[in-house]
Short mmCIF file of C-alpha atoms in Angstrom, two decimals:
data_model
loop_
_atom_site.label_atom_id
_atom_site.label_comp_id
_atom_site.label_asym_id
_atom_site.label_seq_id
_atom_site.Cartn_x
_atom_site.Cartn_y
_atom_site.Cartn_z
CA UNK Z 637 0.00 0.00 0.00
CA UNK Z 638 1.12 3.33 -0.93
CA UNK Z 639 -0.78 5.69 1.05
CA UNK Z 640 -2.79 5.71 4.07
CA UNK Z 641 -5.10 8.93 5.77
CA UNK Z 642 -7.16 9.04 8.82
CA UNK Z 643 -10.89 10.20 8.24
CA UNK Z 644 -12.38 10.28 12.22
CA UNK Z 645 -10.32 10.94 15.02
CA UNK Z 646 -12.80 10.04 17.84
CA UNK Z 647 -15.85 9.21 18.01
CA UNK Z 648 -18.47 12.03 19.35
CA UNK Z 649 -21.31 9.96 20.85
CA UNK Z 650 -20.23 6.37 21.01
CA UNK Z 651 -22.96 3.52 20.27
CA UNK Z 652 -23.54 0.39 22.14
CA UNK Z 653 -21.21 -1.26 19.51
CA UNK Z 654 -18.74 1.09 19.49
CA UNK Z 655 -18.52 1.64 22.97
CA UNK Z 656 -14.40 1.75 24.28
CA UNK Z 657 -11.38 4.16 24.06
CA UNK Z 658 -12.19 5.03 20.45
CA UNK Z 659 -11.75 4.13 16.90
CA UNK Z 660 -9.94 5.72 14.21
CA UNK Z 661 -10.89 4.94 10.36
CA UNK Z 662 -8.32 4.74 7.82
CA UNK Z 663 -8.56 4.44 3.93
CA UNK Z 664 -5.67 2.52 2.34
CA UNK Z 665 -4.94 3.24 -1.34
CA UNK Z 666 -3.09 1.98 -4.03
CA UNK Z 667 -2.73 4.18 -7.49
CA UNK Z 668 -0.74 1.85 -10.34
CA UNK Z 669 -0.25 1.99 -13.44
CA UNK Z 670 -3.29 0.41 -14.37
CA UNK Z 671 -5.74 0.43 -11.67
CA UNK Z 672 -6.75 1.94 -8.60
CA UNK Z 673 -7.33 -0.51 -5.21
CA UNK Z 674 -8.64 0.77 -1.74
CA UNK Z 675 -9.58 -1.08 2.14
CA UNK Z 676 -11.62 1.29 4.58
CA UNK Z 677 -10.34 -0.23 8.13
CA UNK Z 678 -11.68 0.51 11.33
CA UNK Z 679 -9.13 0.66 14.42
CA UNK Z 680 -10.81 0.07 17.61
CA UNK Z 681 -10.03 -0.24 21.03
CA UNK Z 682 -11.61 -1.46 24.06
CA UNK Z 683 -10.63 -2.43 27.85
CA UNK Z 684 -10.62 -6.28 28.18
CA UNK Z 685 -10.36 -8.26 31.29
CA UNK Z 686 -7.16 -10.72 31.06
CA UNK Z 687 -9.08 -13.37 32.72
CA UNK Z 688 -12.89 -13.49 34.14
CA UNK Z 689 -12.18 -13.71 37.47
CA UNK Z 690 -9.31 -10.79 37.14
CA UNK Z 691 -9.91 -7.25 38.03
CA UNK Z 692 -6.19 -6.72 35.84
CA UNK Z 693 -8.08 -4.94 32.42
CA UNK Z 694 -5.63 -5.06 28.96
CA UNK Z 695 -6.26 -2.78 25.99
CA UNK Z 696 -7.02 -4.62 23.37
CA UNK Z 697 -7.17 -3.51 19.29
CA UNK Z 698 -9.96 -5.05 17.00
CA UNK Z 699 -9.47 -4.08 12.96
CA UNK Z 700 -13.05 -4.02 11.20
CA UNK Z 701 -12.34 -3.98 7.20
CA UNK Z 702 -15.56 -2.16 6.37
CA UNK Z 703 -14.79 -2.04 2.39
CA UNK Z 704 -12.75 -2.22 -0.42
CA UNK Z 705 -12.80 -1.26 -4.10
CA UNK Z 706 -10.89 -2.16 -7.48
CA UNK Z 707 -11.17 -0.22 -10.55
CA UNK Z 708 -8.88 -0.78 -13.80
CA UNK Z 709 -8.99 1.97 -16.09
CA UNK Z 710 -8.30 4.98 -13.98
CA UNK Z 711 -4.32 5.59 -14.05
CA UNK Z 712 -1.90 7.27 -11.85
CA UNK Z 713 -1.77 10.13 -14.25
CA UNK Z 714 -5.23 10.21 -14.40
CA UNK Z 715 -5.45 10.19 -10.13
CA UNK Z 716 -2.80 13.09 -10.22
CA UNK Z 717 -4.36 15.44 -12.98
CA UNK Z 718 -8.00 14.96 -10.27
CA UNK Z 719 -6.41 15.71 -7.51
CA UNK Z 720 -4.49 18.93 -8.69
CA UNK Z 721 -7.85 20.33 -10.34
CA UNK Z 722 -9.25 19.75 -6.76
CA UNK Z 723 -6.17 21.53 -4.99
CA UNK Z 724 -6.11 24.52 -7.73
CA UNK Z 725 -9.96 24.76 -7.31
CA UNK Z 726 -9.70 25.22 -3.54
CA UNK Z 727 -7.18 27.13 -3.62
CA UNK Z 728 -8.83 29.38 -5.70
CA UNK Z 729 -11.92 29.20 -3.73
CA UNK Z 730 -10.08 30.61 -0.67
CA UNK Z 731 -7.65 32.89 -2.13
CA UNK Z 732 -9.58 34.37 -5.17
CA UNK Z 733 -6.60 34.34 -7.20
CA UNK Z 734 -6.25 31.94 -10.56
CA UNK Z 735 -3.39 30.70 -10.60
CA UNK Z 736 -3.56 29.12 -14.05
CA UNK Z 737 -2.48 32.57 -15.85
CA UNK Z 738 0.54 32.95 -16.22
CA UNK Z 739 1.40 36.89 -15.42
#
């Protein structure tokens, strides 16, 4: 795998099945030559008890893959010319400059 980001930090009201120390969620990408390939993984971590009759708690790290995709067609030029049209766009959006002319 080539690159990896974070998308959630912490949870902000945690759900009966989500209940712990937190979970992060990661998306794990892959741009070839010929294809593009990404996992969405959930990191989660919860207080566990190293025996039943123990009051001695462990943390413990569960990894939920919650999806992946595969597409061939779309290249690695093709990923780099979308993702500096979205960079130049924002950019522009903030800054009200273009800075596709060249003065």
């Amino acid at each position: 795998m080539n690159y990896a980001m974070m998308l959630f930090n912490k949870k902000l009201k945690p759900s009966r099945s989500d209940a712990g120390l937190g979970f992060k969620t990661h998306v794990f990408y892959n741009v070839s030559a010929s294809s593009i390939k990404s996992t969405v993984i959930k990191f989660s971590m919860f207080e566990e008890k190293i025996h039943s009759f123990s009051k001695i708690k462990k943390n413990v790290t569960m990894l939920d893959v919650k999806g992946f995709g595969f597409e061939k067609g779309p290249d690695g030029l093709t990923f780099n010319l979308k993702i500096r049209d979205h960079l130049k766009q924002e950019f522009e959006t903030q800054t009200k400059l273009d800075i596709s002319k060249n003065d």
